mmCIF file of C-alpha atoms in Angstrom:
data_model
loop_
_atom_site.group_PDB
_atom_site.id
_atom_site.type_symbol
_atom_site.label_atom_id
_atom_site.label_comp_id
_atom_site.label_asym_id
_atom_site.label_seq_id
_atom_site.Cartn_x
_atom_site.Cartn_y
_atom_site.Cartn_z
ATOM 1 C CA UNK L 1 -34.445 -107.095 -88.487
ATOM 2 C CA UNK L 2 -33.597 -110.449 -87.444
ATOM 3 C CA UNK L 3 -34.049 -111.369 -84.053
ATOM 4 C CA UNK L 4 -30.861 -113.193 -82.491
ATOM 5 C CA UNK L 5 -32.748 -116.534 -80.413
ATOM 6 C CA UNK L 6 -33.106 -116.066 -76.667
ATOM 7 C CA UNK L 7 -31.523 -112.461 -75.939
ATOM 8 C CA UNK L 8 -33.010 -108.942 -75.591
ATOM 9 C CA UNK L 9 -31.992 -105.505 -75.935
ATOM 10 C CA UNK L 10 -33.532 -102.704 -74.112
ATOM 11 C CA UNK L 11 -32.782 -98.818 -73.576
ATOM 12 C CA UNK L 12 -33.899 -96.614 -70.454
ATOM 13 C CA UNK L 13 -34.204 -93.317 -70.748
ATOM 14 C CA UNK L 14 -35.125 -91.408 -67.745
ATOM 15 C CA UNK L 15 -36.115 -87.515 -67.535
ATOM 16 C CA UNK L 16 -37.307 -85.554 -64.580
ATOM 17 C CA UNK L 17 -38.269 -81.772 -63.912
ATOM 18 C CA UNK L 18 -40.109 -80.276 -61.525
ATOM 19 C CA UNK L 19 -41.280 -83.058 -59.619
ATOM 20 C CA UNK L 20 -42.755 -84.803 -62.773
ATOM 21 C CA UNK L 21 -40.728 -88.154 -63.561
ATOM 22 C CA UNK L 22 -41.047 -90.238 -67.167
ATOM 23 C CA UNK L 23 -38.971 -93.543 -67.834
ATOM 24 C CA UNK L 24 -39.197 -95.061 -71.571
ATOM 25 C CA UNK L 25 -37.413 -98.771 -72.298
ATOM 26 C CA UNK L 26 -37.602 -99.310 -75.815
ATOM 27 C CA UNK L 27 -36.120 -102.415 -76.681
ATOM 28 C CA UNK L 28 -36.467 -105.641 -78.569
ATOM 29 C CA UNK L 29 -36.851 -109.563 -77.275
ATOM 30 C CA UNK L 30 -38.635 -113.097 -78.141
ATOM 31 C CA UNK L 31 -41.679 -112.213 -79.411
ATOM 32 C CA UNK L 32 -41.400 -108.580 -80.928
ATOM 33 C CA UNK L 33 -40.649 -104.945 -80.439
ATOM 34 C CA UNK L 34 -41.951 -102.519 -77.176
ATOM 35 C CA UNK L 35 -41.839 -99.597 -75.601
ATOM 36 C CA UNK L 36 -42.313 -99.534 -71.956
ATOM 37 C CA UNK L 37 -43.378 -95.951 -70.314
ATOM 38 C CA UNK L 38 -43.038 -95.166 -67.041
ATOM 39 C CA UNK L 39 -44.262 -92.440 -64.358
ATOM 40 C CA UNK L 40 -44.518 -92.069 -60.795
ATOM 41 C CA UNK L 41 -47.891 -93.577 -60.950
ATOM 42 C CA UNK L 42 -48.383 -95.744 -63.860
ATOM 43 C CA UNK L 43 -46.362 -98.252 -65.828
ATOM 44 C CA UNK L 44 -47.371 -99.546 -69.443
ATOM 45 C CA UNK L 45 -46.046 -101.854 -72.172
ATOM 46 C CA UNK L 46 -46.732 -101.078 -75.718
ATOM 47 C CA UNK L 47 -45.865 -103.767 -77.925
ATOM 48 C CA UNK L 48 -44.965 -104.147 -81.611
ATOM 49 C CA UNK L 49 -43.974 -106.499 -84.370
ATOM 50 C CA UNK L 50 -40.721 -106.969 -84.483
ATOM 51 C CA UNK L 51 -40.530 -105.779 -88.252
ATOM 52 C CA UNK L 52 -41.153 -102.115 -86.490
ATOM 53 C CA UNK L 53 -37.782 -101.709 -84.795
ATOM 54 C CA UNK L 54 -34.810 -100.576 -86.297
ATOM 55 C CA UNK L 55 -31.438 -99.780 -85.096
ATOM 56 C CA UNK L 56 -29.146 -97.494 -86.206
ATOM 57 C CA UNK L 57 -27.995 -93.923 -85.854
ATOM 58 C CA UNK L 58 -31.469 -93.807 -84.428
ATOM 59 C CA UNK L 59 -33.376 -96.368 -82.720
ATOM 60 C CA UNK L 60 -36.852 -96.392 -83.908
ATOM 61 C CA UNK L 61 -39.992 -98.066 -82.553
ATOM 62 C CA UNK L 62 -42.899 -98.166 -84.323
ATOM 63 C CA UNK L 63 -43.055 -93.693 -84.760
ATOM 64 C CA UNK L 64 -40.849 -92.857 -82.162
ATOM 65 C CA UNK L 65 -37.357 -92.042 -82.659
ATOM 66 C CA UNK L 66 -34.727 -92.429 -79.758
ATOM 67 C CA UNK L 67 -30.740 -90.934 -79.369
ATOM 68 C CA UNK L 68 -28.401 -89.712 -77.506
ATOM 69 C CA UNK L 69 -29.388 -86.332 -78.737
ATOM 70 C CA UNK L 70 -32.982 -87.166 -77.705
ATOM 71 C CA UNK L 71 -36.050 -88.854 -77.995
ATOM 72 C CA UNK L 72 -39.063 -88.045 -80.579
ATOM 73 C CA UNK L 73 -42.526 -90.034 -79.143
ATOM 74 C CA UNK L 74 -45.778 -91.095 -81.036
ATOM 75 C CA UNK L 75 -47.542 -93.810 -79.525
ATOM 76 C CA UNK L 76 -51.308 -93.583 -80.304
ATOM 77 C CA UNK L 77 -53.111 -96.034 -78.341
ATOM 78 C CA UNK L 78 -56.606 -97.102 -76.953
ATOM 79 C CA UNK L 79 -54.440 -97.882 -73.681
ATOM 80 C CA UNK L 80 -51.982 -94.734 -73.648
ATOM 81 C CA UNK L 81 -51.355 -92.165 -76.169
ATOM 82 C CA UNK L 82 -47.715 -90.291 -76.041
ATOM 83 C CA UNK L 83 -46.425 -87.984 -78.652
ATOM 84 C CA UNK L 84 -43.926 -84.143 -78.592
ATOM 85 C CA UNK L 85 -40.599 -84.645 -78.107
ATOM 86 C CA UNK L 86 -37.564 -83.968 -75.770
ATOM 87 C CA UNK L 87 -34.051 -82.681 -76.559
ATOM 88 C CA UNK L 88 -30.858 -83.372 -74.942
ATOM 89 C CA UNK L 89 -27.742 -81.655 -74.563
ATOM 90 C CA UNK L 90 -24.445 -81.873 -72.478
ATOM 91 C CA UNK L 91 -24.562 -85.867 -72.664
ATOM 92 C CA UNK L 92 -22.060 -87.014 -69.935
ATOM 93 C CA UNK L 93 -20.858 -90.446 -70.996
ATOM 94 C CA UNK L 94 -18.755 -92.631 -68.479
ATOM 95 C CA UNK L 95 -14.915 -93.426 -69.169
ATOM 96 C CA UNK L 96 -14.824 -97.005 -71.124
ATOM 97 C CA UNK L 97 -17.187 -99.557 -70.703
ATOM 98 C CA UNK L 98 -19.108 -100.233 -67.166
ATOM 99 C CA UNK L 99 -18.148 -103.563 -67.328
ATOM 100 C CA UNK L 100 -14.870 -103.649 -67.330
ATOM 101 C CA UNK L 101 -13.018 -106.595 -68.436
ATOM 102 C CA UNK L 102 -16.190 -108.688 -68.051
ATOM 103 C CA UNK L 103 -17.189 -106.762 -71.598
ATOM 104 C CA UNK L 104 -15.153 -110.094 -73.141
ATOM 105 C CA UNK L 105 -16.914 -112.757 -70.768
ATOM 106 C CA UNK L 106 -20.161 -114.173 -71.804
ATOM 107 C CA UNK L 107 -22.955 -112.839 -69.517
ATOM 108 C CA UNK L 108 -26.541 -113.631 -69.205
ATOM 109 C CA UNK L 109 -26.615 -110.008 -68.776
ATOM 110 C CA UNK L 110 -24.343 -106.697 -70.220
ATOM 111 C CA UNK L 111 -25.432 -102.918 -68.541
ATOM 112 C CA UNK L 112 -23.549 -99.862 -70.169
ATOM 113 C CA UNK L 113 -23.883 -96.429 -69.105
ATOM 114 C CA UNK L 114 -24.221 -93.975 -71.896
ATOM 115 C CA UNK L 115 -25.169 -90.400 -69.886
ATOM 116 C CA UNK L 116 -24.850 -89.899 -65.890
ATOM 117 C CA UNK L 117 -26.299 -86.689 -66.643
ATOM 118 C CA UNK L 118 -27.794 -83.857 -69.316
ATOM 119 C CA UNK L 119 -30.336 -80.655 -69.805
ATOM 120 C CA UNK L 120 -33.742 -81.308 -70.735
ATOM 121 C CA UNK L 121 -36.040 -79.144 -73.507
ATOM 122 C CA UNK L 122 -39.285 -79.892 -74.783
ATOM 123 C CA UNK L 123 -42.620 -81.286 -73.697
ATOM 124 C CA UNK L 124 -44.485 -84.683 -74.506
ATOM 125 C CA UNK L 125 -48.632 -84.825 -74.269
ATOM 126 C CA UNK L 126 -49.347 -88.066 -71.958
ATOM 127 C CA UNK L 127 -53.236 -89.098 -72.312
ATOM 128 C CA UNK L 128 -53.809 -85.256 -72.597
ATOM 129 C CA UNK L 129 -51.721 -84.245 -69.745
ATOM 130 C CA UNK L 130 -48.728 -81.983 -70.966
ATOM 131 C CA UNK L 131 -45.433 -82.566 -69.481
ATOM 132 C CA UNK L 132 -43.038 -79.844 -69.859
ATOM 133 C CA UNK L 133 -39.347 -81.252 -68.686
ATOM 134 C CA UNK L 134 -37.200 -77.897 -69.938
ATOM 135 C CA UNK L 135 -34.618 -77.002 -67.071
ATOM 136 C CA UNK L 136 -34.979 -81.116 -66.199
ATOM 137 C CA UNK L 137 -32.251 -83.576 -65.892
ATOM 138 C CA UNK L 138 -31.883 -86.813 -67.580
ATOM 139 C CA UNK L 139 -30.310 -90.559 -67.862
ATOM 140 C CA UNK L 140 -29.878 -93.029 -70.225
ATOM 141 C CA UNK L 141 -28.422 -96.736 -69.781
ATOM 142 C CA UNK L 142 -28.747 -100.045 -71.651
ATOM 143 C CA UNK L 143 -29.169 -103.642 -70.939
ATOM 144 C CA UNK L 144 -28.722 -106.957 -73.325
ATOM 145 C CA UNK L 145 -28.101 -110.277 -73.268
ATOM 146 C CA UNK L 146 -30.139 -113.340 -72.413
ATOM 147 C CA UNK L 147 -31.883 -112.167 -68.793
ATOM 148 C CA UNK L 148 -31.882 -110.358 -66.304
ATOM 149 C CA UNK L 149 -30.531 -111.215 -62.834
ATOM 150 C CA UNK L 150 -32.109 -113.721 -60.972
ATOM 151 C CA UNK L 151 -31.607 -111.124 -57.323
ATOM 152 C CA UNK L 152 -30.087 -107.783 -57.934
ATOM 153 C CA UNK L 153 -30.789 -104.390 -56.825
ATOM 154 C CA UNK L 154 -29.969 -100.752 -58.868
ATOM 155 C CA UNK L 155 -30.455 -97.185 -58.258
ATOM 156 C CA UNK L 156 -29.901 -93.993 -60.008
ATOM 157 C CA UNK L 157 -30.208 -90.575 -58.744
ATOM 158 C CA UNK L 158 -28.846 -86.937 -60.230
ATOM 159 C CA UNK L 159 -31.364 -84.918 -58.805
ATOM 160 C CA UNK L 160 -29.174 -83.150 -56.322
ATOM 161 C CA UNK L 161 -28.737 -79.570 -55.233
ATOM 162 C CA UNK L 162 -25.227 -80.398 -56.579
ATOM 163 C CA UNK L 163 -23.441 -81.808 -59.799
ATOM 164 C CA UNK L 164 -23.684 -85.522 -59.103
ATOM 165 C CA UNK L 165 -25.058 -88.269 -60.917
ATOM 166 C CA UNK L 166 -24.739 -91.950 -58.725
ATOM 167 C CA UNK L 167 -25.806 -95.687 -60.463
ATOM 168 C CA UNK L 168 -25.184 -98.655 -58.561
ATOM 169 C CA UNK L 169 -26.035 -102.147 -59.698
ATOM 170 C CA UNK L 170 -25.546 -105.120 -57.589
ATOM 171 C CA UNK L 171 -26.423 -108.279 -58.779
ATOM 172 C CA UNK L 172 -26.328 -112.187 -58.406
ATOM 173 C CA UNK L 173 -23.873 -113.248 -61.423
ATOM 174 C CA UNK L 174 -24.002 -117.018 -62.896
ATOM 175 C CA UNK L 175 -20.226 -117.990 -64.007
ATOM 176 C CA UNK L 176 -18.717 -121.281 -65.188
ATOM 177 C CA UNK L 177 -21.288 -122.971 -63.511
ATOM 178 C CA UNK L 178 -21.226 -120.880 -60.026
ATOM 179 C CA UNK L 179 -22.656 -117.484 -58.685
ATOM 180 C CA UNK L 180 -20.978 -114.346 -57.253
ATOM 181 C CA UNK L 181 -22.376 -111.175 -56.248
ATOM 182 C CA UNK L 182 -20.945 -108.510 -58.737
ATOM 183 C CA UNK L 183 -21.086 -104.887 -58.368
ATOM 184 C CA UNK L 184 -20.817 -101.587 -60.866
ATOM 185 C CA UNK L 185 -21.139 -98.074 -59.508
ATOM 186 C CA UNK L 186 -20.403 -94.999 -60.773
ATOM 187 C CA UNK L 187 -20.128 -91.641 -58.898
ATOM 188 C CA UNK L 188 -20.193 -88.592 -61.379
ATOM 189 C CA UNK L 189 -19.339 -85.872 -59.108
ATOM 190 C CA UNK L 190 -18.629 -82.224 -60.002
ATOM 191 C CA UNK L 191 -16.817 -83.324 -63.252
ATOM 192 C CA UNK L 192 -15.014 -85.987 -61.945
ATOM 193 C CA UNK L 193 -15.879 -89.622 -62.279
ATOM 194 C CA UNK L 194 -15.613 -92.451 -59.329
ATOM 195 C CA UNK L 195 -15.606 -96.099 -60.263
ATOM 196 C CA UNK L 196 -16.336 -98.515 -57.624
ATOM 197 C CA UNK L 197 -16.436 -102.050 -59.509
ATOM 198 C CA UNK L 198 -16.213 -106.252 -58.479
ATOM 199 C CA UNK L 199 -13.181 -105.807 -61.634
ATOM 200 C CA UNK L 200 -11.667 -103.371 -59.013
ATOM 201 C CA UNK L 201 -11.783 -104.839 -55.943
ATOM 202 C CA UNK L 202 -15.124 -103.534 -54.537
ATOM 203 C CA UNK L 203 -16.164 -104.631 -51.481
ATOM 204 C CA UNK L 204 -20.476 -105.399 -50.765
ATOM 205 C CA UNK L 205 -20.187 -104.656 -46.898
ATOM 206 C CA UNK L 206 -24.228 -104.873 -46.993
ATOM 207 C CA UNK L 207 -26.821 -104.925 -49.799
ATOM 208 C CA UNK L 208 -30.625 -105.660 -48.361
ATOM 209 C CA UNK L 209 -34.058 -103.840 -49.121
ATOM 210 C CA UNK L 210 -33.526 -100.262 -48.993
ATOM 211 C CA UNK L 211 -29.762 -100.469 -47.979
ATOM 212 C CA UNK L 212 -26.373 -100.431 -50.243
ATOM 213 C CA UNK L 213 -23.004 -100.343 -49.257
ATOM 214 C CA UNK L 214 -20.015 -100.556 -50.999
ATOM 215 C CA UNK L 215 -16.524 -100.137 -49.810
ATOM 216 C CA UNK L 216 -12.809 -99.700 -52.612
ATOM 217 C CA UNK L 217 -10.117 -98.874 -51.098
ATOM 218 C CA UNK L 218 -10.407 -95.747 -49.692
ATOM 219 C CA UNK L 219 -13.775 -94.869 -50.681
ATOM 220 C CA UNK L 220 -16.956 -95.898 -49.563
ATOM 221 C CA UNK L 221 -20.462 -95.186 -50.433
ATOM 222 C CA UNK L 222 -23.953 -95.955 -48.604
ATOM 223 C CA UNK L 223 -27.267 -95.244 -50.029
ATOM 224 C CA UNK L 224 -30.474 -95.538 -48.171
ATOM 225 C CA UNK L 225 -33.898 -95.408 -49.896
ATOM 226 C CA UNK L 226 -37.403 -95.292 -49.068
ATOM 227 C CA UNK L 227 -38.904 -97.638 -51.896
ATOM 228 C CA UNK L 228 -42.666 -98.142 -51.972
ATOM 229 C CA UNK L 229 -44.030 -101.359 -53.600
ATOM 230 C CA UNK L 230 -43.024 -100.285 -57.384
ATOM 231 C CA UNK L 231 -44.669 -100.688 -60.471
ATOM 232 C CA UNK L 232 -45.080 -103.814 -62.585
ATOM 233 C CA UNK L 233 -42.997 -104.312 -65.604
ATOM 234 C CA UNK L 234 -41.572 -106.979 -67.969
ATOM 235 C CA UNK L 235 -38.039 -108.416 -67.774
ATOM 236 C CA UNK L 236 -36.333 -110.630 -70.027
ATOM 237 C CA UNK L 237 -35.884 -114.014 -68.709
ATOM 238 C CA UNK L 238 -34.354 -116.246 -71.438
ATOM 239 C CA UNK L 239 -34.564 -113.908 -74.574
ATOM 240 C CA UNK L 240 -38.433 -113.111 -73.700
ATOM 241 C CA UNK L 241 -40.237 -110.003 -71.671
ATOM 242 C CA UNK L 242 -41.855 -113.228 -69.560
ATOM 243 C CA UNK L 243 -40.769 -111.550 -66.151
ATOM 244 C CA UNK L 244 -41.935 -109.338 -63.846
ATOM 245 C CA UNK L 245 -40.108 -106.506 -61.871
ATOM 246 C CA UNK L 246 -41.078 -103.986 -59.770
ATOM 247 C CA UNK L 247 -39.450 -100.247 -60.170
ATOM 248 C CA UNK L 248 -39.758 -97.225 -58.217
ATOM 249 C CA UNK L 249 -39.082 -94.278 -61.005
ATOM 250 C CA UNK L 250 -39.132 -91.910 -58.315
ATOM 251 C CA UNK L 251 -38.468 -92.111 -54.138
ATOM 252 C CA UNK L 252 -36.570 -90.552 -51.627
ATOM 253 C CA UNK L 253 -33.342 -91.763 -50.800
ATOM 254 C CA UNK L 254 -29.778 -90.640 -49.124
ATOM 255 C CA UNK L 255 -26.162 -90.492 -50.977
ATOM 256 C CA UNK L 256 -23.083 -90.685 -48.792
ATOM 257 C CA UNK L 257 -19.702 -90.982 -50.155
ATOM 258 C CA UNK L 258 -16.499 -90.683 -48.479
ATOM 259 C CA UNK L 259 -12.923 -91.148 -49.358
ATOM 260 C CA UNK L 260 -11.243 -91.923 -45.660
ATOM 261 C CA UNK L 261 -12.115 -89.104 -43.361
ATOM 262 C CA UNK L 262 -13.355 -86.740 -45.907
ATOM 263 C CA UNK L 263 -16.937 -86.222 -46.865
ATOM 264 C CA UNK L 264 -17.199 -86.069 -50.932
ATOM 265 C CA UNK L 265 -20.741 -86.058 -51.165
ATOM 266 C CA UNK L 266 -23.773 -86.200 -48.855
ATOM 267 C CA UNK L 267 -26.910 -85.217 -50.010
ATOM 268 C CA UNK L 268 -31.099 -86.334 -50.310
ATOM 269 C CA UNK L 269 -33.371 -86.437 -52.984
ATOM 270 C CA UNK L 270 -37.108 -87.186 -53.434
ATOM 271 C CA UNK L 271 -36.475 -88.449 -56.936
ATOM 272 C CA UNK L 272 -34.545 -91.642 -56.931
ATOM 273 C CA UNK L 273 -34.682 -94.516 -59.497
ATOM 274 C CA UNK L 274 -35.408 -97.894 -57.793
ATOM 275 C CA UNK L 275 -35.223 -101.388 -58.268
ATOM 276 C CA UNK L 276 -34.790 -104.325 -55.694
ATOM 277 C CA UNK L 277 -35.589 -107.707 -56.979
ATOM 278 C CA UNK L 278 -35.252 -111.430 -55.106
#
């Protein structure tokens, strides 16, 4: 497959269960193929010729298969080995595109949402260890364009004692030749979906290490989150994985969203998703 000059494409796929956290990232960029995996305590980049991905129904890269009906892993490395597989059902896709109207302005960067939230079955062998994420929860967003933010910070969490799913992205936006902070959130919360966007007025009342909040109308939401340095991995910067980022797959952190007086959601989790890059 031909590679388009200076952009990327990358997938994240994030599963948890019982305390046990995996991230993959296949994708494509300047240079060739990869597959980035990701757990609480390691991080790794597996790289391949480009002539190894292929997109279609299924995205494949090198032997492993990946979908919105789940994800089929052989990686057989010196460095990491990875193979079993992991089934999803009940995929929760968002209303529309994240991005709003922006979706028809050039970015250096597009995000899209394609599951807050859905079951987990299977188990995957990592370096010998079995992982067993049946019962678990997972997530799955994309990325593409030309690079990632110069400063932004995300988070994802749906590992709640209730039915909510929350991703916020806020991010330092190059446009005609100036910068604006830009925001996209979504609250999935028992069925019903929030939307808390820059394309809908959102308000950044504070965004710092550790620290989010946003402010629409009559909502608001603050998260707070106890990141610890992060793992290493490769960003895009200009079409190639020539960046690096830091990413905590898994820490504790506090949801609070309100619309006026009432309470919609409060609630903790150990289990996070973390990024926070200047």
């Amino acid at each position: 497959m031909k590679q388009k000059q200076g952009r990327f494409e990358g997938w994240y796929y994030k599963h948890q269960a019982n305390g046990t956290s995996l991230a993959l990232i296949p994708g494509r960029a300047a240079g060739g193929a990869f597959v980035q995996v990701v757990t609480d305590s390691q991080a790794c980049n597996i790289s391949y010729p480009l002539s190894h991905f292929h997109k279609g129904e299924l995205l494949r890269v090198g032997g492993s298969t990946f979908s919105s009906s789940g994800v089929t892993l052989d990686i057989r490395r010196p460095e990491l080995t990875l193979t079993g597989e992991i089934k999803y059902t009940g995929i929760t896709p968002i209303r529309g595109d994240v991005m709003g109207l922006f979706r028809f302005v050039p970015m250096e960067c597009r995000h899209g949402v394609i599951s807050m939230k859905h079951r987990l079955s299977g188990t995957v062998a990592l370096n010998g260890e079995t992982l067993d994420f049946s019962g678990g929860i997972g997530y799955i967003e994309s990325d593409s364009g030309r690079s990632f933010p110069t400063k932004y910070t995300w988070v994802h969490c749906n590992d709640f004692d209730r039915d909510c799913s929350v991703m916020v992205s806020v991010a330092r936006i190059p446009f005609c030749g100036l910068r604006f902070w830009g925001c996209v959130c979504v609250v999935w919360l028992n069925g019903r979906e929030y939307r808390l966007a820059t394309y809908r007025g959102v308000k950044i009342l504070r965004c710092e290490r550790g620290v989010i909040e946003l402010a629409q109308g009559k909502y608001r939401l603050s998260v707070t989150a106890e990141p610890r340095e992060g793992l290493a991995l490769p960003a895009p910067d200009s079409g190639a994985m020539s960046r690096v980022i830091r990413e905590n797959l898994s820490c504790p952190a506090r949801f609070r969203f309100t619309e006026g007086e009432r309470v919609l959601f409060d609630g903790k989790s150990d289990h996070a998703s973390y990024e926070w890059v200047t």
